[in-house]
CSV table of C-alpha atoms and ligand atoms in Angstrom, one decimal:
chain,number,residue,atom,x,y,z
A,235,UNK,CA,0.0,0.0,0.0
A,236,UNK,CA,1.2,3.7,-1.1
A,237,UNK,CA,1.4,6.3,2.1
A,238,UNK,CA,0.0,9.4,0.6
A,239,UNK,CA,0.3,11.5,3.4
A,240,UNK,CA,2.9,14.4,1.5
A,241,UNK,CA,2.6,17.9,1.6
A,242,UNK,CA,2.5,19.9,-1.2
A,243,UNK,CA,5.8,20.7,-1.4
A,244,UNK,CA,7.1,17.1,-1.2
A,245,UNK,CA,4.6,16.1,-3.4
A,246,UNK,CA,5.7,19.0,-5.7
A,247,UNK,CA,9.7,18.1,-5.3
A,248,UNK,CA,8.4,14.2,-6.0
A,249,UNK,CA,6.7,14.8,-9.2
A,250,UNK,CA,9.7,17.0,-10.3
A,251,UNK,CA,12.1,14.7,-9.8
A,252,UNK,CA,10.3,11.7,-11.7
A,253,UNK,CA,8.3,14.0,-13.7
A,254,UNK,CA,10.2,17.0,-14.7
A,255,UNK,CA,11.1,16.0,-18.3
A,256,UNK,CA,7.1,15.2,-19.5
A,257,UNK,CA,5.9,18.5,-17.9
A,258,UNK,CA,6.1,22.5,-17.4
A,259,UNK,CA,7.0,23.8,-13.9
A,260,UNK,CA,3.5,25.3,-13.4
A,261,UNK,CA,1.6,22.0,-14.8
A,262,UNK,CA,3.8,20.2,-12.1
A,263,UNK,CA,2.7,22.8,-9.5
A,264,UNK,CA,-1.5,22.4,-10.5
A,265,UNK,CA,-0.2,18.4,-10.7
A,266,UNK,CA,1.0,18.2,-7.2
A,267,UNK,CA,-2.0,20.4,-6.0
A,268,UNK,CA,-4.7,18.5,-7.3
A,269,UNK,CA,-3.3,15.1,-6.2
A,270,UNK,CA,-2.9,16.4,-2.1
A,271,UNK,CA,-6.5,17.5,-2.5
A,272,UNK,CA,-7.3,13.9,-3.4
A,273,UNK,CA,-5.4,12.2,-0.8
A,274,UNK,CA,-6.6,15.1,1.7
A,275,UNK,CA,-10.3,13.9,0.7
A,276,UNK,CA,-9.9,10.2,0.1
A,277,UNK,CA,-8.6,10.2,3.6
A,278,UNK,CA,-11.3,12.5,5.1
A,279,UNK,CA,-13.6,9.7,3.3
A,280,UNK,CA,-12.0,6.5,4.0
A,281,UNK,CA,-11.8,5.7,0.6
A,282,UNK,CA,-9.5,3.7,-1.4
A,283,UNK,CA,-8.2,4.5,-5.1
A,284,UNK,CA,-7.1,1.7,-7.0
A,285,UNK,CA,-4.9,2.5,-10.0
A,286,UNK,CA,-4.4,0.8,-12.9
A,287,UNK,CA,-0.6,0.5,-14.6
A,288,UNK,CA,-2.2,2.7,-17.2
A,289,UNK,CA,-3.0,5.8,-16.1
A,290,UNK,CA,-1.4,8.9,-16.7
A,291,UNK,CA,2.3,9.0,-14.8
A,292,UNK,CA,1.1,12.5,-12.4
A,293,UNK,CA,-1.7,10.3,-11.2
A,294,UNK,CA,-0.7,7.0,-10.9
A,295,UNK,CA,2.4,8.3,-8.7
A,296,UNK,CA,0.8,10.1,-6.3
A,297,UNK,CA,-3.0,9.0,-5.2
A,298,UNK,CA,-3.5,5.2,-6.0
A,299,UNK,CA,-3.5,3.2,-2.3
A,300,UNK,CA,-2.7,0.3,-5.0
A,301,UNK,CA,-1.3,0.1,-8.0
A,302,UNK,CA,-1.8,-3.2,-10.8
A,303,UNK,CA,-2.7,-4.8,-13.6
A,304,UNK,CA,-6.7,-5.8,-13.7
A,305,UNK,CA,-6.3,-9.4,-12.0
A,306,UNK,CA,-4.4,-7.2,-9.1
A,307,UNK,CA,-6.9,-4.6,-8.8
A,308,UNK,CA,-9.8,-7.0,-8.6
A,309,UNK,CA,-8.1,-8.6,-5.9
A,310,UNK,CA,-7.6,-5.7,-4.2
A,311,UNK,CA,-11.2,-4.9,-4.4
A,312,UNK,CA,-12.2,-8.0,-3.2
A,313,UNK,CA,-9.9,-7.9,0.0
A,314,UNK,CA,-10.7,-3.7,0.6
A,315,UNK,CA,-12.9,-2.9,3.6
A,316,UNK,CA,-12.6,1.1,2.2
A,317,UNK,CA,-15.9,2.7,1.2
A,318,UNK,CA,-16.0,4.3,-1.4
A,319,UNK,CA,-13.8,2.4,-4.2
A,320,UNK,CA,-12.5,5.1,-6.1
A,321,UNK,CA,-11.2,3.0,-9.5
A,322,UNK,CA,-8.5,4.8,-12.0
A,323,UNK,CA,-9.1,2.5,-14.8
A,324,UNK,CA,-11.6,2.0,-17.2
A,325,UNK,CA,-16.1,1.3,-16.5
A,326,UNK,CA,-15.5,-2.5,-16.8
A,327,UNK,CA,-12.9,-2.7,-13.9
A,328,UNK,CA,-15.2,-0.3,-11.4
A,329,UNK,CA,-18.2,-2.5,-12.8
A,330,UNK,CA,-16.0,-5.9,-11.4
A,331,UNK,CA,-15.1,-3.7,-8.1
A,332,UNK,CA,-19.2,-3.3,-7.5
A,333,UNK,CA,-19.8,-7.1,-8.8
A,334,UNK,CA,-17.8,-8.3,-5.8
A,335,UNK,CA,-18.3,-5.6,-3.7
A,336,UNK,CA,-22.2,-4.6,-3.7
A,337,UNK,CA,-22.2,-3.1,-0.4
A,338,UNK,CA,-19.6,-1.1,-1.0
A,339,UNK,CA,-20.1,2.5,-3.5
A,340,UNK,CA,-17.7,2.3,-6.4
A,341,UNK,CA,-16.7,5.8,-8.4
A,342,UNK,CA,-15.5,6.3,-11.5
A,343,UNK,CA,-14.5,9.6,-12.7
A,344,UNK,CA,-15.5,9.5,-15.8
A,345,UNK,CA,-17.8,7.4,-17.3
A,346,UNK,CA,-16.4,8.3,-21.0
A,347,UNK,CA,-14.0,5.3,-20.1
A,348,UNK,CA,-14.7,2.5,-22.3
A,349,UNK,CA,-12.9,-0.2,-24.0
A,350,UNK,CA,-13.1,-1.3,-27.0
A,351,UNK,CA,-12.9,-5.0,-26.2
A,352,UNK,CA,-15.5,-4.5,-23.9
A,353,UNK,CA,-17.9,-2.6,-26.5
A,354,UNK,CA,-17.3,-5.8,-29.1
A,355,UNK,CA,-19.6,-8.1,-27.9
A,356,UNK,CA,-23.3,-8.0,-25.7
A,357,UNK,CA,-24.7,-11.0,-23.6
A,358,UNK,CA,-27.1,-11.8,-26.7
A,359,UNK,CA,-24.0,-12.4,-28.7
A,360,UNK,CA,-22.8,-15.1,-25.9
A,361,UNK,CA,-26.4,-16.6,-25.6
A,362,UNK,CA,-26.2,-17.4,-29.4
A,363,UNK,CA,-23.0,-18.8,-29.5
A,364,UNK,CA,-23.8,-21.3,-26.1
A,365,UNK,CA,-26.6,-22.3,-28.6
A,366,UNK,CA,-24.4,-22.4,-31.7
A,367,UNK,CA,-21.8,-24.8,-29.0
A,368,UNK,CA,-24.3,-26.3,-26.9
A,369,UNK,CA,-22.3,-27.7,-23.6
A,370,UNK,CA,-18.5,-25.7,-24.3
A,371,UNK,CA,-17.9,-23.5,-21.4
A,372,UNK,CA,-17.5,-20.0,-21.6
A,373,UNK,CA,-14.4,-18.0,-20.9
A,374,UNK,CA,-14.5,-14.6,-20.8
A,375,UNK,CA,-11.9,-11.5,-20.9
A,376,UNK,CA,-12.7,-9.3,-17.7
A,377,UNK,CA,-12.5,-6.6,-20.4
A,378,UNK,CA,-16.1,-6.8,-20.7
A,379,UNK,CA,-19.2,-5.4,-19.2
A,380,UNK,CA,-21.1,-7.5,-16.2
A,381,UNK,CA,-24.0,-8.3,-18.4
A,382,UNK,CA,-21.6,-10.0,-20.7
A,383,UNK,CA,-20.0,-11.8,-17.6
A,384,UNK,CA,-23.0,-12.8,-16.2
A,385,UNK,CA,-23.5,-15.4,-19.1
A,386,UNK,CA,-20.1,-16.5,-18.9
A,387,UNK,CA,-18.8,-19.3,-16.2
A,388,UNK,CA,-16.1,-17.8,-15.8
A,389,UNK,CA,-13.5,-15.0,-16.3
A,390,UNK,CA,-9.7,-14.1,-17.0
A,391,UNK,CA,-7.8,-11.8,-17.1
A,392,UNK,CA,-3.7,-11.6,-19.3
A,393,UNK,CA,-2.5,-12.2,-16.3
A,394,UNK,CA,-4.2,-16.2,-15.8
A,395,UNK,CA,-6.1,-16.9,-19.1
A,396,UNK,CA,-3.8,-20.0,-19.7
A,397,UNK,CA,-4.2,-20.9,-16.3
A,398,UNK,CA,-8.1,-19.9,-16.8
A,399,UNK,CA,-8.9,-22.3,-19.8
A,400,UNK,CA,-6.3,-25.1,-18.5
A,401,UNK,CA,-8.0,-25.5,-15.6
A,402,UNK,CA,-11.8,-26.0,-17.1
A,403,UNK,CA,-10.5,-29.6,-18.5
A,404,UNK,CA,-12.2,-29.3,-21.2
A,405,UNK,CA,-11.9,-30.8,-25.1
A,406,UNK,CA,-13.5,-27.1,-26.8
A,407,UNK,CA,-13.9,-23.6,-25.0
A,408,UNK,CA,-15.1,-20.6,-26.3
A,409,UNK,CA,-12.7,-17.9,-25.1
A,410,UNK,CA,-14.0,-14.0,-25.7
A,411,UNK,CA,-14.0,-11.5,-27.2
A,412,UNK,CA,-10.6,-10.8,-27.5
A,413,UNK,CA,-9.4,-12.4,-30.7
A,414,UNK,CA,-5.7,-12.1,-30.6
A,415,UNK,CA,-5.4,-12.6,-26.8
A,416,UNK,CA,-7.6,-16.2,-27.7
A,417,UNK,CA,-5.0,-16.9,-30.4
A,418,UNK,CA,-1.9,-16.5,-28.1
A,419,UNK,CA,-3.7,-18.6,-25.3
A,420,UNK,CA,-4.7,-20.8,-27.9
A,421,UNK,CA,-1.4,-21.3,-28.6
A,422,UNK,CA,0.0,-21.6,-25.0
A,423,UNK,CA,-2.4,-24.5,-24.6
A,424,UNK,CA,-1.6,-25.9,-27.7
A,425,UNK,CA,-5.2,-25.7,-29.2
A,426,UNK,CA,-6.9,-25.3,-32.6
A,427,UNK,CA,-8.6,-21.9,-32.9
A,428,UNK,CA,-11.8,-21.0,-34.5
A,429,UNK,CA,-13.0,-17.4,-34.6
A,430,UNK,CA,-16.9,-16.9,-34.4
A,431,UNK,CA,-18.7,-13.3,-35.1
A,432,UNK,CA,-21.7,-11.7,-35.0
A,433,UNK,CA,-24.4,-13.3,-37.5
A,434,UNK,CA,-21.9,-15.9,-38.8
A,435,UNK,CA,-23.8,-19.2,-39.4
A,436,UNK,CA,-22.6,-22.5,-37.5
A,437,UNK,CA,-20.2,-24.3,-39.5
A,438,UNK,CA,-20.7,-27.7,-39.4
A,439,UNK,CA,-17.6,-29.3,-38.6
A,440,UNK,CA,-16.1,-26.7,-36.0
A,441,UNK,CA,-15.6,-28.8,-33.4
A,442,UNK,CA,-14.9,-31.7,-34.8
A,443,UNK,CA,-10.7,-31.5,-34.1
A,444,UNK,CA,-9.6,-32.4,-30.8
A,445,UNK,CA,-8.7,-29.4,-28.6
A,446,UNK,CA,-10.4,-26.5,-29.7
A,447,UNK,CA,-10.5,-22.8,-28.3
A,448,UNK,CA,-13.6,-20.6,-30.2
A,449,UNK,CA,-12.7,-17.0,-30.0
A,450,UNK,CA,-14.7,-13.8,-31.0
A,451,UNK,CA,-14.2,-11.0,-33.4
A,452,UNK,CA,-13.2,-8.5,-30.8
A,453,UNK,CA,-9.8,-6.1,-31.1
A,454,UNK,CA,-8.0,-4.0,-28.5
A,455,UNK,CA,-8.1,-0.3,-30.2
A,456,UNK,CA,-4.5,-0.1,-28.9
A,457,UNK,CA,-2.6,-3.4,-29.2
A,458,UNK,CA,-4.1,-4.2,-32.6
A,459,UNK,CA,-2.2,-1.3,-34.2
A,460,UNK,CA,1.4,-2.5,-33.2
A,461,UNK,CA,3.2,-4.4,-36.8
A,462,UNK,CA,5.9,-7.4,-36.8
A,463,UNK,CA,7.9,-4.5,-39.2
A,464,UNK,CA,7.9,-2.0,-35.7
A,465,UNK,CA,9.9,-4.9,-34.5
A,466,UNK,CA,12.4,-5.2,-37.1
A,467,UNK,CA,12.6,-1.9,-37.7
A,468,UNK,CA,13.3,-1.4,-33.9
A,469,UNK,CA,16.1,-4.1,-33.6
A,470,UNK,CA,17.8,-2.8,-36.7
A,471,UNK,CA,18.9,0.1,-34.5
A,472,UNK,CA,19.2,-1.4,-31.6
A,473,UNK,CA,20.1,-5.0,-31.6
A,474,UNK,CA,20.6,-5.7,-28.1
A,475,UNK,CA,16.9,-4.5,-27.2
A,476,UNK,CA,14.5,-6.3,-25.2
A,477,UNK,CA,10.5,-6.2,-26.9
A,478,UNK,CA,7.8,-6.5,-24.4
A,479,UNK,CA,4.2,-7.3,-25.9
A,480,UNK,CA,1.1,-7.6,-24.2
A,481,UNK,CA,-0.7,-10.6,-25.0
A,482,UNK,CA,-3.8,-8.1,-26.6
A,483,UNK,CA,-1.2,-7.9,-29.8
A,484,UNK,CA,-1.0,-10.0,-32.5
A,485,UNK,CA,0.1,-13.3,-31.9
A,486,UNK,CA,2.8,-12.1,-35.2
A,487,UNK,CA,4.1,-10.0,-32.3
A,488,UNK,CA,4.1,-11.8,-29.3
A,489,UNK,CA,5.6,-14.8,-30.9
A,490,UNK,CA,8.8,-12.4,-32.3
A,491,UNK,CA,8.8,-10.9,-29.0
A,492,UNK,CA,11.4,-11.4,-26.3
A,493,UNK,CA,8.4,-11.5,-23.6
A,494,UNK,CA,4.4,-11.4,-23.6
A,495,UNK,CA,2.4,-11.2,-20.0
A,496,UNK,CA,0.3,-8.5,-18.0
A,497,UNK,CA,1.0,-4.9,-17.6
A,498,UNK,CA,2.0,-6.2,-14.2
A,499,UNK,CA,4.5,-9.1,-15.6
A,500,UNK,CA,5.6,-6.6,-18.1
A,501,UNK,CA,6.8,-4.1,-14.9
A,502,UNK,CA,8.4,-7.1,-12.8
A,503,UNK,CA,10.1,-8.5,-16.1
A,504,UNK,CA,12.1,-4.9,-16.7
A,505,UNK,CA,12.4,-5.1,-12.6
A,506,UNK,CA,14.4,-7.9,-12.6
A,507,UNK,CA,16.2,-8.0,-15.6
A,508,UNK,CA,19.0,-5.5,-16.5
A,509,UNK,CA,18.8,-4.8,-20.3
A,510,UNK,CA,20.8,-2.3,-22.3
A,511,UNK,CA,17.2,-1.1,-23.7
A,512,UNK,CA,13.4,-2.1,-23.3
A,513,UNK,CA,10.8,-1.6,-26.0
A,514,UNK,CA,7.0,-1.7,-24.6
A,515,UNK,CA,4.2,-2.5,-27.0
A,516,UNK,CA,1.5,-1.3,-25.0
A,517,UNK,CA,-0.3,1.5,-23.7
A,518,UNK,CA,2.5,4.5,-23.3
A,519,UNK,CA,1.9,6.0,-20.2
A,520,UNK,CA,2.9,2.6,-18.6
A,521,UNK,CA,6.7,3.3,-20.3
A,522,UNK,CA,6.7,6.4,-18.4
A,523,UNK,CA,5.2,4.9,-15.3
A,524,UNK,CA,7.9,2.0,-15.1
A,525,UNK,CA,10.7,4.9,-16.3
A,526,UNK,CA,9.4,7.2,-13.2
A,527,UNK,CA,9.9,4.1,-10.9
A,528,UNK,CA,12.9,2.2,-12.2
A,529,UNK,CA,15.1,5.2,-13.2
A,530,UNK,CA,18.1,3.0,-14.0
A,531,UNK,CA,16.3,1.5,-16.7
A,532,UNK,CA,16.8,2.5,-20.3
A,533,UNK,CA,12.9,2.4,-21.9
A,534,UNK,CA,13.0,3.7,-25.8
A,535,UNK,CA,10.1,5.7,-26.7
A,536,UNK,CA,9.2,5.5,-30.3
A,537,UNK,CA,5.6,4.2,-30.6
A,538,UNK,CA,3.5,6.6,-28.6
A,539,UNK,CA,-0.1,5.3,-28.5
A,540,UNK,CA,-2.2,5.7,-25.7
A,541,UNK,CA,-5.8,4.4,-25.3
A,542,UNK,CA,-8.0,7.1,-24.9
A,543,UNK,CA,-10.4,5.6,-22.5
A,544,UNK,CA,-7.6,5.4,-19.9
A,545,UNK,CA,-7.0,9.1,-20.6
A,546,UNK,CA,-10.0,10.2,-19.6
A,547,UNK,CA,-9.4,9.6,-15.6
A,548,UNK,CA,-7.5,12.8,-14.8
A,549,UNK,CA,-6.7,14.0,-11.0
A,550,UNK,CA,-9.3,16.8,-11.6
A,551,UNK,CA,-11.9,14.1,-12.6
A,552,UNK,CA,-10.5,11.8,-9.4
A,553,UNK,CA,-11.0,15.3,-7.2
A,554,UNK,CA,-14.3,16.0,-8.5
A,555,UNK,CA,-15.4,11.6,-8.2
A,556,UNK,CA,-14.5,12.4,-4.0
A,557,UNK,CA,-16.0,15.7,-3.7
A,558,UNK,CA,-18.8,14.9,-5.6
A,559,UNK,CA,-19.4,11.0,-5.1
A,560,UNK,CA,-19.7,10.5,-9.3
A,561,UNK,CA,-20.1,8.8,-11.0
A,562,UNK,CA,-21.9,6.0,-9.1
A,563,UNK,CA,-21.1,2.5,-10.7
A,564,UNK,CA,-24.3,0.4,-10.3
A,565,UNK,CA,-24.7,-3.6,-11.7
A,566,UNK,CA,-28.7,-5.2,-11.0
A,567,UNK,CA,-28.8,-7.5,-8.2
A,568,UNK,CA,-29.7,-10.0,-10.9
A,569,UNK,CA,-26.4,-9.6,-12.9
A,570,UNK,CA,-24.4,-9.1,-10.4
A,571,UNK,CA,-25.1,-12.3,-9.1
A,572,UNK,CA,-24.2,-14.4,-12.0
A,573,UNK,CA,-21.6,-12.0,-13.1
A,574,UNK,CA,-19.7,-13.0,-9.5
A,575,UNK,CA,-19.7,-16.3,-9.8
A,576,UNK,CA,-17.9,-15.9,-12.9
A,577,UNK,CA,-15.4,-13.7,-11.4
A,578,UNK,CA,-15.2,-15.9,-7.8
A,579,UNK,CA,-13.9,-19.0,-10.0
A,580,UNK,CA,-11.4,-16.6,-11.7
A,581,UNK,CA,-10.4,-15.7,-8.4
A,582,UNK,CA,-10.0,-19.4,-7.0
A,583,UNK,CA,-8.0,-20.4,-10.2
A,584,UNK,CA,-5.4,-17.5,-9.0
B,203,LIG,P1,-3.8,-5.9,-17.8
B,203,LIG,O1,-4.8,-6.8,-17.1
B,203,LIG,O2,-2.6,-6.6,-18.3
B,203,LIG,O3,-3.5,-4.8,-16.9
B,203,LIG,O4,-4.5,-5.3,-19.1
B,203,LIG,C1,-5.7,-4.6,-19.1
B,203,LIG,C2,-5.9,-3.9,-20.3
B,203,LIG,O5,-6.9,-3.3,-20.6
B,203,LIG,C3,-4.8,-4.0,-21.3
B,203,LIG,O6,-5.2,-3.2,-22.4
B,204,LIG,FE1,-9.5,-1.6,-23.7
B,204,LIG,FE2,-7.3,-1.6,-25.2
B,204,LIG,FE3,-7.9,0.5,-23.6
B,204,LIG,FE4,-7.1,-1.8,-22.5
B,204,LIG,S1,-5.9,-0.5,-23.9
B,204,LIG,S2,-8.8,-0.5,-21.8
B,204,LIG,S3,-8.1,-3.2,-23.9
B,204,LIG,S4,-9.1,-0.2,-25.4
């Protein structure tokens, strides 16, 4: 857990120091301000902020309680006795937060923060595709919405999915709606893969191979972007770098890259290893975050894309979520319970 007790001058002096390249004096100064007013508040509330490994460096360094990838965070939720959750991520992760928490409120700064993933399928597409596979059990990506979940048995997140879908025992599972993520776990598990979509008719013999993951159509607006070439082109110039790749790219990345896993395995692989140069194919603020907290570390920063869901939770929308106790983050009693069951057995499998 994060102590977030500075004043404003240490917090001012701790942002400079980490910070001071990315931004202007003054923005440091409204930076430093803005996050003691959080902490001043959350405190005053009782609250806890969870932040996710993407969110924008000012923020994520000085009022998360807990810092993580989504598996980590949902833990965290499960375990906190804090009311109100404050969650610095996107809706899907505050929607898991109130799934396992219902008696607790859950905030979200800004409820422009989507996901793509999450937006590419709806529970109607899962019903028809449980009747399309009659029997097959249903993983699916926590980067979805809790009406999605709740027809689902269970969930995963990067961080487990292999562990997820291993431990079903199962001949065929239908793994969504993450296509690329499906192919790499597909791979990890040494399956055959067969993408579904929306409106595509049941082909006959789908299932007929032995060990079979069905994915779905669905793309990270972020990861799907990243090429093999930025690869080559990359280790042209420097040949002694080391390519990170979250398992949202292509599996024409991550199988070319020197290592795929979480946002958190990403951070603990450049903690413990001492390259001359890391490349992170991911969202870019978490390149700054791990350059602000591992200083030593040599992080190249040539592809800058940044998901602009995650960029909608600011400090001033975090300040105004405490002051103002927005924006609520409500799931029906009758999802909610079907959507936690699905997340309980994620959280069992580890
Ligand atoms: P992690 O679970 O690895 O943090 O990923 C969440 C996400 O949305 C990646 O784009
Ligand atoms: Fe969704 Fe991609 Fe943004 Fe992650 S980076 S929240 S998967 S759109």
């Amino acid at each position: 857990m994060i102590m977030s007790t500075r004043t404003y001058q240490e917090t001012y002096e701790f942002l400079k120091e980490r910070l001071g390249h990315l931004y202007s004096d003054e923005e440091l100064r409204v930076k430093a301000q803005l996050a003691v007013e959080v902490n001043r508040l959350k405190n005053e509330r009782g609250a806890v902020v969870l932040g996710h490994n993407y969110m924008d460096p000012a923020l994520f360094l000085t009022v998360p309680d807990y810092q993580g990838d989504s598996f980590e965070l949902c833990r965290r939720a499960a375990e906190t006795d804090r009311d109100p959750i404050v969650f610095c991520g996107v809706k899907f992760m505050a929607e898991t937060a109130k799934i396992i928490n219902p008696e607790r409120t859950v905030l979200l700064p800004s409820l422009e923060a989507g996901c793509s993933l999450a937006e590419s399928i709806t529970a109607a597409d899962v019903r028809e595709l449980r009747k399309r596979y009659p029997g097959v059990p249903v993983v699916t990506y926590i980067n979805t919405y809790a009406d999605v979940k709740a027809e689902c048995d269970i969930c995963c997140t990067s961080g487990n999915a292999a562990r997820v879908v291993e431990s079903l025992n199962a001949d065929t599972v239908i793994f969504l709606p993450d296509e690329y993520l499906a192919r790499n776990v597909a791979r990890e598990t040494g399956r055959h893969i067969i993408v579904a979509a929306k409106g595509i008719p049941p082909r006959k013999n789908d299932t007929d191979v032995e060990r079979v993951m069905i994915g779905w159509s669905g793309r990270c607006e972020v990861h799907e972007r990243f090429m093999p070439e930025d690869i080559e082109n990359v280790r042209r110039r420097y040949p002694d770098v080391v390519v990170l790749a979250h398992p949202e790219c292509s599996p024409e990345i991550t199988q070319i890259a020197n290592f795929s896993g979480s946002t958190k395995a990403m951070i603990e692989y450049v903690r413990q290893t001492q390259a001359p140069h890391y490349l992170l194919l991911t969202e870019c603020s978490m390149g700054e975050n791990i350059a602000a907290q591992q200083p030593d570390k040599h992080l190249l920063r040539i592809y800058e894309l940044s998901c602009p869901h995650m960029r909608e939770i600011t400090l001033e929308q975090t300040l105004a979520a405490l002051r103002e106790n927005r924006h609520i983050i409500d799931v029906t009693k009758e999802i909610r319970d079907r959507a936690r069951q699905a997340v309980e057995r994620m959280l069992a499998v580890g």
